[in-house]
Coordinates of N, CA and C in Angstrom, one line a residue:
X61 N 30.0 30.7 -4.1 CA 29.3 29.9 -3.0 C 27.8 29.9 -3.3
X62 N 26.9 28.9 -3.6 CA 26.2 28.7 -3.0 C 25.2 28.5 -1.8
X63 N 24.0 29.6 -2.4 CA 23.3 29.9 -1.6 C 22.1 28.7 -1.0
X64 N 22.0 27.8 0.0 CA 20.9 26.7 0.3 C 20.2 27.3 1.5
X65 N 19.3 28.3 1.5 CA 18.2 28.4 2.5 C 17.8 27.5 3.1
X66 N 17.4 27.8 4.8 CA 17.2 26.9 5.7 C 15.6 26.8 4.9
X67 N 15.0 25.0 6.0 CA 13.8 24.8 5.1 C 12.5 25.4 4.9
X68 N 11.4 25.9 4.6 CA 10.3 26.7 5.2 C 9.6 25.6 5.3
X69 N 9.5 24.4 4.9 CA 8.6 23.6 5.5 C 9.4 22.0 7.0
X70 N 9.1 22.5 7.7 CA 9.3 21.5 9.0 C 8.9 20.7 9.9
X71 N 9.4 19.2 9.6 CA 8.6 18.3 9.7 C 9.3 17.2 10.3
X72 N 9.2 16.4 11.4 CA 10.4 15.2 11.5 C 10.1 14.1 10.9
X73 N 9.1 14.0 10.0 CA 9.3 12.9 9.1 C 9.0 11.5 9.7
X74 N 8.8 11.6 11.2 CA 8.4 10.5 12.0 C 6.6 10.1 11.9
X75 N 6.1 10.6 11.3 CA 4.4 9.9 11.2 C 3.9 11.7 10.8
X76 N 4.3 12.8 11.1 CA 4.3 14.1 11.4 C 3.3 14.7 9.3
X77 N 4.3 14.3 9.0 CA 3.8 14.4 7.6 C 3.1 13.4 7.3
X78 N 1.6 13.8 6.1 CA 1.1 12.6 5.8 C 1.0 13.4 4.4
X79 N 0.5 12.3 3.1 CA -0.3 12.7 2.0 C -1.0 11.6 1.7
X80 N -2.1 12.2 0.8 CA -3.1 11.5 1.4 C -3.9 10.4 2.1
X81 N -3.6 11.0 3.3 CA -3.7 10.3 4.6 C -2.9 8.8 5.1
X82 N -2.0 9.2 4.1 CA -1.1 7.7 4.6 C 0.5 8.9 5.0
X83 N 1.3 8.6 6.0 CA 1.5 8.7 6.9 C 3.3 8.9 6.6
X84 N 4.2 9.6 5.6 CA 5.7 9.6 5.3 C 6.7 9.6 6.1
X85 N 7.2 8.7 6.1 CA 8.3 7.8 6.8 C 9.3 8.2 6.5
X86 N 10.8 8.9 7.2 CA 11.8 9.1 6.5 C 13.1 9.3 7.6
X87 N 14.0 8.8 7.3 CA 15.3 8.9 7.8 C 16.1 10.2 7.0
X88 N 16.9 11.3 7.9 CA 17.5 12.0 7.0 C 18.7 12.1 7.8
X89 N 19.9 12.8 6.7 CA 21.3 12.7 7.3 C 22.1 14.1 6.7
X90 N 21.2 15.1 6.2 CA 21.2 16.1 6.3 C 22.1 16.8 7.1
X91 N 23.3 17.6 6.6 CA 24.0 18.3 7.9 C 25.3 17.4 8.8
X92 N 25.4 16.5 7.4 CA 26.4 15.8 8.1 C 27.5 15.3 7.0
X93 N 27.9 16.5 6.1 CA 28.9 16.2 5.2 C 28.0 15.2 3.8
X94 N 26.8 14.4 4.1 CA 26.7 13.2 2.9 C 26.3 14.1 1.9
X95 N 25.9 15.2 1.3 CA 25.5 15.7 0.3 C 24.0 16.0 0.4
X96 N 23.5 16.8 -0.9 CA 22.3 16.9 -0.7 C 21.2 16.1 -0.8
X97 N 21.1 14.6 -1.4 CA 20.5 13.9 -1.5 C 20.3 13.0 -0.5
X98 N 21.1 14.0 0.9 CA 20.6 13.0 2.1 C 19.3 14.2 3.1
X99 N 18.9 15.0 2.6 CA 18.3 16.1 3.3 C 16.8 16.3 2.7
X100 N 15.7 16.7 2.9 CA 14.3 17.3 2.5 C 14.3 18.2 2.3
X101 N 14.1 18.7 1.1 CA 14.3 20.0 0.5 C 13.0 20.8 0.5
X102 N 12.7 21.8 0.5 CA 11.2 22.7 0.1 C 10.5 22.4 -1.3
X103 N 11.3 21.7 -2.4 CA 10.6 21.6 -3.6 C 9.8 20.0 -3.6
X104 N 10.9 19.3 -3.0 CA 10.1 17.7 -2.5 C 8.7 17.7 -2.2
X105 N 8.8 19.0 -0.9 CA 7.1 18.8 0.0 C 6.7 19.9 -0.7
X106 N 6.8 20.8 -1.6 CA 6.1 21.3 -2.1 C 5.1 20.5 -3.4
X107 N 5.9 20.0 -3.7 CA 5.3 19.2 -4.8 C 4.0 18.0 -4.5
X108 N 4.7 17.4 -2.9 CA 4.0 16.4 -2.1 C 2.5 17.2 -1.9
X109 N 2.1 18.8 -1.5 CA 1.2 19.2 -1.2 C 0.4 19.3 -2.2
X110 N 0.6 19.8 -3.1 CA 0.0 20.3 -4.5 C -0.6 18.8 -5.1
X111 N 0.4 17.5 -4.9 CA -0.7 16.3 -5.1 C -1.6 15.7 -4.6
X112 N -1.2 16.6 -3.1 CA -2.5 15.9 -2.2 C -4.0 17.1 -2.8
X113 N -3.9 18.3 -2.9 CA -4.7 19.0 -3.8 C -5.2 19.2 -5.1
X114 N -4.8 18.2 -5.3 CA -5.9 18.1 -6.7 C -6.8 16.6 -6.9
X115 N -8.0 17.0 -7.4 CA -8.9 16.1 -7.3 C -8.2 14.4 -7.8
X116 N -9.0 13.7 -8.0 CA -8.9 12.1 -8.3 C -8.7 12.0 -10.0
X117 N -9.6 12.9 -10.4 CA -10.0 13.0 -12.2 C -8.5 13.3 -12.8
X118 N -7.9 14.6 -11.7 CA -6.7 15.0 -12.5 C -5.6 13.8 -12.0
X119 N -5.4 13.2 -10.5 CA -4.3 12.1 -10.7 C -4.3 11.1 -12.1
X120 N -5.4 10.9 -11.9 CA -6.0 10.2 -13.2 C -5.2 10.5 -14.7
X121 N -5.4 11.6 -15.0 CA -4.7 12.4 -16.2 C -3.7 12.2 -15.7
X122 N -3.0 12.1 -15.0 CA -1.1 12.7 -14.7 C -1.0 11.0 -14.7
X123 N -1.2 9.8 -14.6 CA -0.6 8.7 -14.6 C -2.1 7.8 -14.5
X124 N -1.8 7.2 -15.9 CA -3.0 5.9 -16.7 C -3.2 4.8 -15.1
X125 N -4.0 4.3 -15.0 CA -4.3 3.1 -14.1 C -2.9 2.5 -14.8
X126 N -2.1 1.2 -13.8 CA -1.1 0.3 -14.0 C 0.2 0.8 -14.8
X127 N 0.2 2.3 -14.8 CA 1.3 2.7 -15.2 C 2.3 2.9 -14.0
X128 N 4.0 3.3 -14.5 CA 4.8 3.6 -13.5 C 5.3 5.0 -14.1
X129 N 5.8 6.0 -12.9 CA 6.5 6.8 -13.0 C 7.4 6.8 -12.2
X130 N 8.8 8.2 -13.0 CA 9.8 7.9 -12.6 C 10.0 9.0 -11.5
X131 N 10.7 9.2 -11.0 CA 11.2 10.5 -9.9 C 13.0 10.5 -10.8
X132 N 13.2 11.6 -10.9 CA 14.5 11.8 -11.3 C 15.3 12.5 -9.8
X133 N 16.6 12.2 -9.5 CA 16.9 12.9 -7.8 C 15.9 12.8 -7.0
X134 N 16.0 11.0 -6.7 CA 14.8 11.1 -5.7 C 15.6 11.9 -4.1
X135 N 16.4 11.6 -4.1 CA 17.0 11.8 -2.8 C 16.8 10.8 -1.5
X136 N 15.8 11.5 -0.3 CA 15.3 11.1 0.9 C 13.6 10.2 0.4
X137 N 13.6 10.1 -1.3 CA 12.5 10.0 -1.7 C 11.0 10.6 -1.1
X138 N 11.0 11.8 -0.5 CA 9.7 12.2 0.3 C 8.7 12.9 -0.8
X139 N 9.5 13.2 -2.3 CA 8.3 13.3 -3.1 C 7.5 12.1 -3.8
X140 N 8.8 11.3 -4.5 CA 8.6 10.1 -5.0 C 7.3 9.4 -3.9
X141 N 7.7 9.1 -2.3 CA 6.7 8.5 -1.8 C 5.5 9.1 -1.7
X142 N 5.6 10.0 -1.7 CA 4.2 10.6 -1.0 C 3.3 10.5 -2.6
X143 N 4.2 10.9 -4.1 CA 3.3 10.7 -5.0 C 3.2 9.3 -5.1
X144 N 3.6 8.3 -5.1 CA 3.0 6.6 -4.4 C 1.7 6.6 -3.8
X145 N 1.5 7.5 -2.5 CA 0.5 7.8 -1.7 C -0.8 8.2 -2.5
X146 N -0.8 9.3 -3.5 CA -1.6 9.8 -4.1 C -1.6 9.1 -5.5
X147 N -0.7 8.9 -5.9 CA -1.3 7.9 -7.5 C -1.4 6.6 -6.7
X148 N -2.1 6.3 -6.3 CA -2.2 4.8 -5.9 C -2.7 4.2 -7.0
X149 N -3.3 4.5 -8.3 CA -3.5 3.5 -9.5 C -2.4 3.1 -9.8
X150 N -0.9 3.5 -9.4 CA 0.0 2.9 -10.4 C 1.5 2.7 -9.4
X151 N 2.4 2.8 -10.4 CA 3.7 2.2 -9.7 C 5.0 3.5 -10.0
X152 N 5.7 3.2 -8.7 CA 7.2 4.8 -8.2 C 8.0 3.5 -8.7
X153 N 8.7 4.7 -9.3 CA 10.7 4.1 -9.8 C 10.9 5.2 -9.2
X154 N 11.7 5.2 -8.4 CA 12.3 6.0 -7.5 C 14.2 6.1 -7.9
X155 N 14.6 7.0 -8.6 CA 16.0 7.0 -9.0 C 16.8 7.7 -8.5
X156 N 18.6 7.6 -8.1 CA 19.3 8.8 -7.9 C 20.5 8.0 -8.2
X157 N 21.4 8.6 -7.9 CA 23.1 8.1 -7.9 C 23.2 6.5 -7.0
X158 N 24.0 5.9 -7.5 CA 24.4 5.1 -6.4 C 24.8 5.1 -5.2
X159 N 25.2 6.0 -5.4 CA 25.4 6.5 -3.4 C 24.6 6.5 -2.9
X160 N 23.9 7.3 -3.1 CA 22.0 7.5 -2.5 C 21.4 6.6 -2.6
X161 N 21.5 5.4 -2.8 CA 20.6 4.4 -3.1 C 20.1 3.8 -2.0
X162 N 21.2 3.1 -1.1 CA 21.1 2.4 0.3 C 20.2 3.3 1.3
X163 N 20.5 4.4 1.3 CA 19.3 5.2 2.3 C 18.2 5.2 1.6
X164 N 18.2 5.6 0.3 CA 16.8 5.5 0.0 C 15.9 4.5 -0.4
X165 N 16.1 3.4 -0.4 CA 15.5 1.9 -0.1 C 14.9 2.0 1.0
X166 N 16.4 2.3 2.4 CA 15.9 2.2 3.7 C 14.9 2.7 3.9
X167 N 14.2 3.7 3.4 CA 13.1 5.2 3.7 C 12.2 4.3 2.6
X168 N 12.0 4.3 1.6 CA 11.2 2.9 1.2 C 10.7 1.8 2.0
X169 N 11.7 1.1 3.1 CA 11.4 -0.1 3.4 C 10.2 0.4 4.6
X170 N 10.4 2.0 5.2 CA 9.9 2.7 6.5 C 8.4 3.1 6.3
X171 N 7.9 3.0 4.9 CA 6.9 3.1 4.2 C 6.3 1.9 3.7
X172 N 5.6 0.6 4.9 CA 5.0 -0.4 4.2 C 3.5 0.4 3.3
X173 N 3.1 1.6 3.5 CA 1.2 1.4 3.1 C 1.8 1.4 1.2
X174 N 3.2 2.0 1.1 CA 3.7 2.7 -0.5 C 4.3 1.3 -0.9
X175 N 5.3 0.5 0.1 CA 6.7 -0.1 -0.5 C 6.2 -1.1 -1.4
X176 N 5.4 -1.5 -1.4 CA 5.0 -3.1 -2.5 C 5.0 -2.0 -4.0
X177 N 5.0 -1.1 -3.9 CA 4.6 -0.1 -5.4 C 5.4 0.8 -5.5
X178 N 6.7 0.7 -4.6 CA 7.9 1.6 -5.1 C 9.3 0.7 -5.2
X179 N 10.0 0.8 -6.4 CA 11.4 0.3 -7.0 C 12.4 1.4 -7.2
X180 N 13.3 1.0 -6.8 CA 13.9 2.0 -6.6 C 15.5 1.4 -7.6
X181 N 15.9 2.7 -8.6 CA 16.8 2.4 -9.8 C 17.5 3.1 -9.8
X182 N 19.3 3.0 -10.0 CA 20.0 3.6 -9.8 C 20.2 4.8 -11.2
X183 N 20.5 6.0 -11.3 CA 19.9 6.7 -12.4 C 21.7 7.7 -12.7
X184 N 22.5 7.8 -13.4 CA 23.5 8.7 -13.0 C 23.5 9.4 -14.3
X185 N 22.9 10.8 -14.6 CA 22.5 11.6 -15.2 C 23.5 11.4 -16.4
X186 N 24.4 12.0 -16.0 CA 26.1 11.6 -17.4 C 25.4 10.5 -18.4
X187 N 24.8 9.5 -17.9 CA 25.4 8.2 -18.4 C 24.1 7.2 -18.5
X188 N 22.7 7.8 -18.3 CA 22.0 7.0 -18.6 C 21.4 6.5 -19.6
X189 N 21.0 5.7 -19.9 CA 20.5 4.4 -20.9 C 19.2 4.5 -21.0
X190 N 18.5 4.0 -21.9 CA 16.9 3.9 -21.2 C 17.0 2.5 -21.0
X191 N 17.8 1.3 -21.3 CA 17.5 0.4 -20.5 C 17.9 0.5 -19.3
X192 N 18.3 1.2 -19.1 CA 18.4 1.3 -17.4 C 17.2 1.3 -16.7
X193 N 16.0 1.8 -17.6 CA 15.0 2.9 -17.1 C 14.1 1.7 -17.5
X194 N 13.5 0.7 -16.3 CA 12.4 -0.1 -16.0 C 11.3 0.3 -17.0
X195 N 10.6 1.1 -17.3 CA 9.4 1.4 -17.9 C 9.4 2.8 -18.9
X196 N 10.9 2.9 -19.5 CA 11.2 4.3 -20.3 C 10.3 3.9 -21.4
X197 N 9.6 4.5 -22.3 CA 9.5 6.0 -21.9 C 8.1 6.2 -20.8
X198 N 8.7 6.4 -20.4 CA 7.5 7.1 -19.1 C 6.1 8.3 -19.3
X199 N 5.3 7.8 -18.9 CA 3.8 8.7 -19.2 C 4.5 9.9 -18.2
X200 N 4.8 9.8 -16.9 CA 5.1 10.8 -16.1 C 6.7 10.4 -15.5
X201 N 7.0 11.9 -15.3 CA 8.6 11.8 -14.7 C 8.2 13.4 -13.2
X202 N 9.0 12.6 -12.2 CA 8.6 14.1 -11.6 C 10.6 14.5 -10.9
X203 N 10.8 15.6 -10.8 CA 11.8 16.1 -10.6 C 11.6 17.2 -9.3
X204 N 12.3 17.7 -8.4 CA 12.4 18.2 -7.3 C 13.2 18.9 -6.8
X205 N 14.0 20.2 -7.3 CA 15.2 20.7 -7.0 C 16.2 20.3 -7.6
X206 N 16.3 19.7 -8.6 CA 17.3 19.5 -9.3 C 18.3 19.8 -10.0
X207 N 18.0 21.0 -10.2 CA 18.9 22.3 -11.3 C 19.5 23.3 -10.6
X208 N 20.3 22.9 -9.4 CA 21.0 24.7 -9.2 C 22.2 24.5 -9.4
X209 N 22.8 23.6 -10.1 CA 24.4 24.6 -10.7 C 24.0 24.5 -12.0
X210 N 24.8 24.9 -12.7 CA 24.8 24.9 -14.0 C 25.8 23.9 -15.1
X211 N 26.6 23.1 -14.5 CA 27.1 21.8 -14.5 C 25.8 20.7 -14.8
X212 N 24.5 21.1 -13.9 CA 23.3 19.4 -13.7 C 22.9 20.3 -14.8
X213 N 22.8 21.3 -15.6 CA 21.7 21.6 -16.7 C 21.7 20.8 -18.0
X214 N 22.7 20.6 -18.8 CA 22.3 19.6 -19.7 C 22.4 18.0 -19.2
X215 N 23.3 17.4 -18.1 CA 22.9 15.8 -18.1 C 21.6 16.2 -17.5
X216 N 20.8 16.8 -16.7 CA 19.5 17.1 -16.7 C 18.5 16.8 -18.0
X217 N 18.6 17.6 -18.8 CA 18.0 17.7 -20.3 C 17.7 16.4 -20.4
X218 N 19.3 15.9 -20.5 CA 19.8 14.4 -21.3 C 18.9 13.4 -20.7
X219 N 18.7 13.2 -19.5 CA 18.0 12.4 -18.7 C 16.5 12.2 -19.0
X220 N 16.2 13.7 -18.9 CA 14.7 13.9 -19.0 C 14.3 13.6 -20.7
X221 N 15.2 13.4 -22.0 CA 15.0 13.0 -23.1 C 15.0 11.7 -23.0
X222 N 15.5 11.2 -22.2 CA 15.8 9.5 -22.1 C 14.3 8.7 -21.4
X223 N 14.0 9.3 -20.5 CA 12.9 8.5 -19.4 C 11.9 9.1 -19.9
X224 N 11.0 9.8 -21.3 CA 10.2 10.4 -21.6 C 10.0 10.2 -23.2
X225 N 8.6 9.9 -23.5 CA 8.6 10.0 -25.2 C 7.5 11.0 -25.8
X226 N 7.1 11.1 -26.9 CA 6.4 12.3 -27.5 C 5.3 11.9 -26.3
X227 N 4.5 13.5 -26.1 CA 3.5 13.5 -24.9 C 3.2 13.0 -23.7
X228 N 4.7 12.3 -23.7 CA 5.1 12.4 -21.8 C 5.0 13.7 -21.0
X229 N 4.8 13.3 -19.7 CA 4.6 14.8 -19.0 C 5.7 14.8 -17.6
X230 N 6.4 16.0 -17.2 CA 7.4 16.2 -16.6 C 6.8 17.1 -15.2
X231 N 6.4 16.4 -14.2 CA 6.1 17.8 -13.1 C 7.1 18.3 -12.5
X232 N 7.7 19.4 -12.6 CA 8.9 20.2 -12.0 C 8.6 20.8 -10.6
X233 N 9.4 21.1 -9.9 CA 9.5 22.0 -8.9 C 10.7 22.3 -8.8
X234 N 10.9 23.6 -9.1 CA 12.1 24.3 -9.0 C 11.9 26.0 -7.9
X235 N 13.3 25.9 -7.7 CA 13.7 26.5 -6.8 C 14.9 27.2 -7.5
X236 N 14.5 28.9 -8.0 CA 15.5 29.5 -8.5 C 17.2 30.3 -7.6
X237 N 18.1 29.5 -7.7 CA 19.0 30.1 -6.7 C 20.5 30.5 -8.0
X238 N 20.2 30.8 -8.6 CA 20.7 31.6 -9.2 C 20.2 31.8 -11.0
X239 N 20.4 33.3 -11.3 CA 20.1 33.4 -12.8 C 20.4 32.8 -13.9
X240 N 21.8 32.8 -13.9 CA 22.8 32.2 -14.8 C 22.3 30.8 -15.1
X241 N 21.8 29.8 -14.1 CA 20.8 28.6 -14.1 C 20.3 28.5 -14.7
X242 N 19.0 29.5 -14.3 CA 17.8 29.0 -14.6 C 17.7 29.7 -16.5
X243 N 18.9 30.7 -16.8 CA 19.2 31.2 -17.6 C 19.2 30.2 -18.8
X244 N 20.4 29.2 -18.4 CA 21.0 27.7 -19.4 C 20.0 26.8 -19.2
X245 N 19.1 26.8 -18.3 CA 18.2 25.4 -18.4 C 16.9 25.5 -19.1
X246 N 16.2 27.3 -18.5 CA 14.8 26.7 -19.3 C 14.3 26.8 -20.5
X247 N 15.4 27.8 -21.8 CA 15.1 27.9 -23.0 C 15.7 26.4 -23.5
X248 N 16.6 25.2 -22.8 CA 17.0 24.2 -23.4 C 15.7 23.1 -22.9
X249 N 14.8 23.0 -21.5 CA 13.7 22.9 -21.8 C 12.8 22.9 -22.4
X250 N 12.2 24.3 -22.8 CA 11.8 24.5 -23.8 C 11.8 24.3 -25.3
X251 N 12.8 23.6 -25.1 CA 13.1 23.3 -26.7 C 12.6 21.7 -27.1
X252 N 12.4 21.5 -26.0 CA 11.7 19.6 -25.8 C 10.8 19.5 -25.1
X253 N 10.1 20.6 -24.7 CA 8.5 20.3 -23.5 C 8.2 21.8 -24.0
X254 N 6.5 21.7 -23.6 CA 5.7 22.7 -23.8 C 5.7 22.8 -22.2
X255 N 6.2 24.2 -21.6 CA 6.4 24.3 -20.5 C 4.9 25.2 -19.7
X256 N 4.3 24.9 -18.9 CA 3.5 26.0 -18.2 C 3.3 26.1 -16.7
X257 N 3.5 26.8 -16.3 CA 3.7 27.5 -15.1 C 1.9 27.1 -14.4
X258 N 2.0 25.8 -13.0 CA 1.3 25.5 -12.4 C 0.9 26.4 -11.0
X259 N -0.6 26.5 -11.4 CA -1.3 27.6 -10.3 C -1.3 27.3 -9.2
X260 N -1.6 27.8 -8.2 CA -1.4 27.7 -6.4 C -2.8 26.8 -6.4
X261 N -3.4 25.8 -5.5 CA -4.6 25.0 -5.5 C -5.3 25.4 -4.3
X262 N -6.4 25.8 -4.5 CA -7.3 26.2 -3.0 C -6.6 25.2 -1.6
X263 N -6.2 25.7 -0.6 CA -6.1 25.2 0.5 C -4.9 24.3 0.7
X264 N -3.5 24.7 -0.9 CA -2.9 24.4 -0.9 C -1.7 25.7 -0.1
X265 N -0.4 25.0 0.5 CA 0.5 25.3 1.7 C 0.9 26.5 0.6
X266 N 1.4 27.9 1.4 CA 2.5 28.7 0.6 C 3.4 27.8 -0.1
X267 N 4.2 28.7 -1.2 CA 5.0 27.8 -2.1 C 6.4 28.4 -1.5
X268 N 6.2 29.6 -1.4 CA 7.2 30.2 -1.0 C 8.3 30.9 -2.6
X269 N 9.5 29.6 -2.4 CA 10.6 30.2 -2.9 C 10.6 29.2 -4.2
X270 N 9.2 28.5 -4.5 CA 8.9 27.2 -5.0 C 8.1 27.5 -6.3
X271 N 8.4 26.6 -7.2 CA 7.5 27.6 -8.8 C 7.4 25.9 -9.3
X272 N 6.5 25.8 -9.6 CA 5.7 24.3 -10.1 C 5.9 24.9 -11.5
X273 N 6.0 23.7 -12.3 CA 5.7 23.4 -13.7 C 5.2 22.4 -14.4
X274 N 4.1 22.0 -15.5 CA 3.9 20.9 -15.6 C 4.9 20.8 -17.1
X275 N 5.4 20.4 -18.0 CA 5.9 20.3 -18.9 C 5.5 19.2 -19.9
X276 N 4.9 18.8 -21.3 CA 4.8 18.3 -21.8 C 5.4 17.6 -23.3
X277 N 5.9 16.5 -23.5 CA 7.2 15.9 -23.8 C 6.5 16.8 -25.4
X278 N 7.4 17.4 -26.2 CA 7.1 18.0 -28.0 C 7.4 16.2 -28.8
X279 N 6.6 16.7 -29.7 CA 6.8 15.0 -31.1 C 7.7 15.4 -31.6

């Protein structure tokens, strides 16, 4: 059985959350049999905080003016939008399964200050293409809880090889819920990204149960 701790960050997503000062919109259905890609996870808004924390110079570094980045499992997309919010030089592909897709448009469409600058693409780890992938290879990809069985660890990999090319960068937030995981995933990481473990930011939220990474694509 898997273990899913209740959230440590709580928010109804009705105007309540903002990043940088624009205001995250979101419908969730969490708790009702649809899976996890219908719920707000602690790695989503942890990641959301940490971009509202760092200066303009470094957004700047993480995504060129008029570039797009990808979100891999966007879910409820509340990381994907809020980094919309804060990279405002550039453009959200927002991806997940086809299932998830219809709600997460919806939560796009609930966000006019982001939606003219977020597209949203259907992504199914097994099986993707890079034409699938609007703007592959991608300067930035950001990911959010994505790895706790051990089943998503290599179409994970596979994905992250596909939407990324030499000295692409990968912001991670992961959430360790079991060893055996994190066991299979992060020396196969490592074997395609220079991985480094991202510091806590002055007057940024506890992380909690939350470990940032920035990863950088190897030639």
């Amino acid at each position: 059985m898997l273990a899913l701790p209740g959230p440590q960050h709580v928010f109804s997503y009705t105007g309540d959350f903002t990043c940088n000062g624009v205001p995250i919109v979101l419908r969730q259905e969490g708790g009702m049999g649809r899976g996890t890609g219908w719920a707000v996870w602690d790695a989503s808004v942890t990641l959301a905080h940490w971009l509202q924390h760092i200066s303009v110079e470094q957004r700047l570094q993480l995504l060129p003016p008029g570039k797009a980045f990808l979100e891999l499992g966007s879910g409820t997309g509340i990381a994907g939008l809020s980094a919309a919010a804060c990279l405002d030089q550039g453009y959200a592909h927002l991806s997940d399964l086809p299932s998830v897709l219809p709600a997460l448009r919806h939560n796009v469409q609930l966000n006019p200050a982001v939606s003219s600058r977020v597209s949203v693409v259907p992504c199914d780890w097994e099986s993707v293409g890079r034409e699938a992938l609007p703007a592959a290879p991608y300067a930035l990809v950001f990911a959010a809880d994505c790895v706790w069985l051990e089943a998503l660890v290599q179409p994970f990999i596979n994905a992250l090889l596909t939407a990324t090319g030499p000295k692409s960068k990968v912001l991670l937030a992961h959430q360790c819920r079991s060893q055996r995981v994190d066991d299979a995933f992060f020396p196969r990481l490592a074997a395609a990204f220079k991985v480094e473990s991202v510091s806590q930011r002055p007057g940024e939220p506890e992380r909690g149960a939350i470990d940032l990474y920035i990863c950088e694509r190897l030639e």
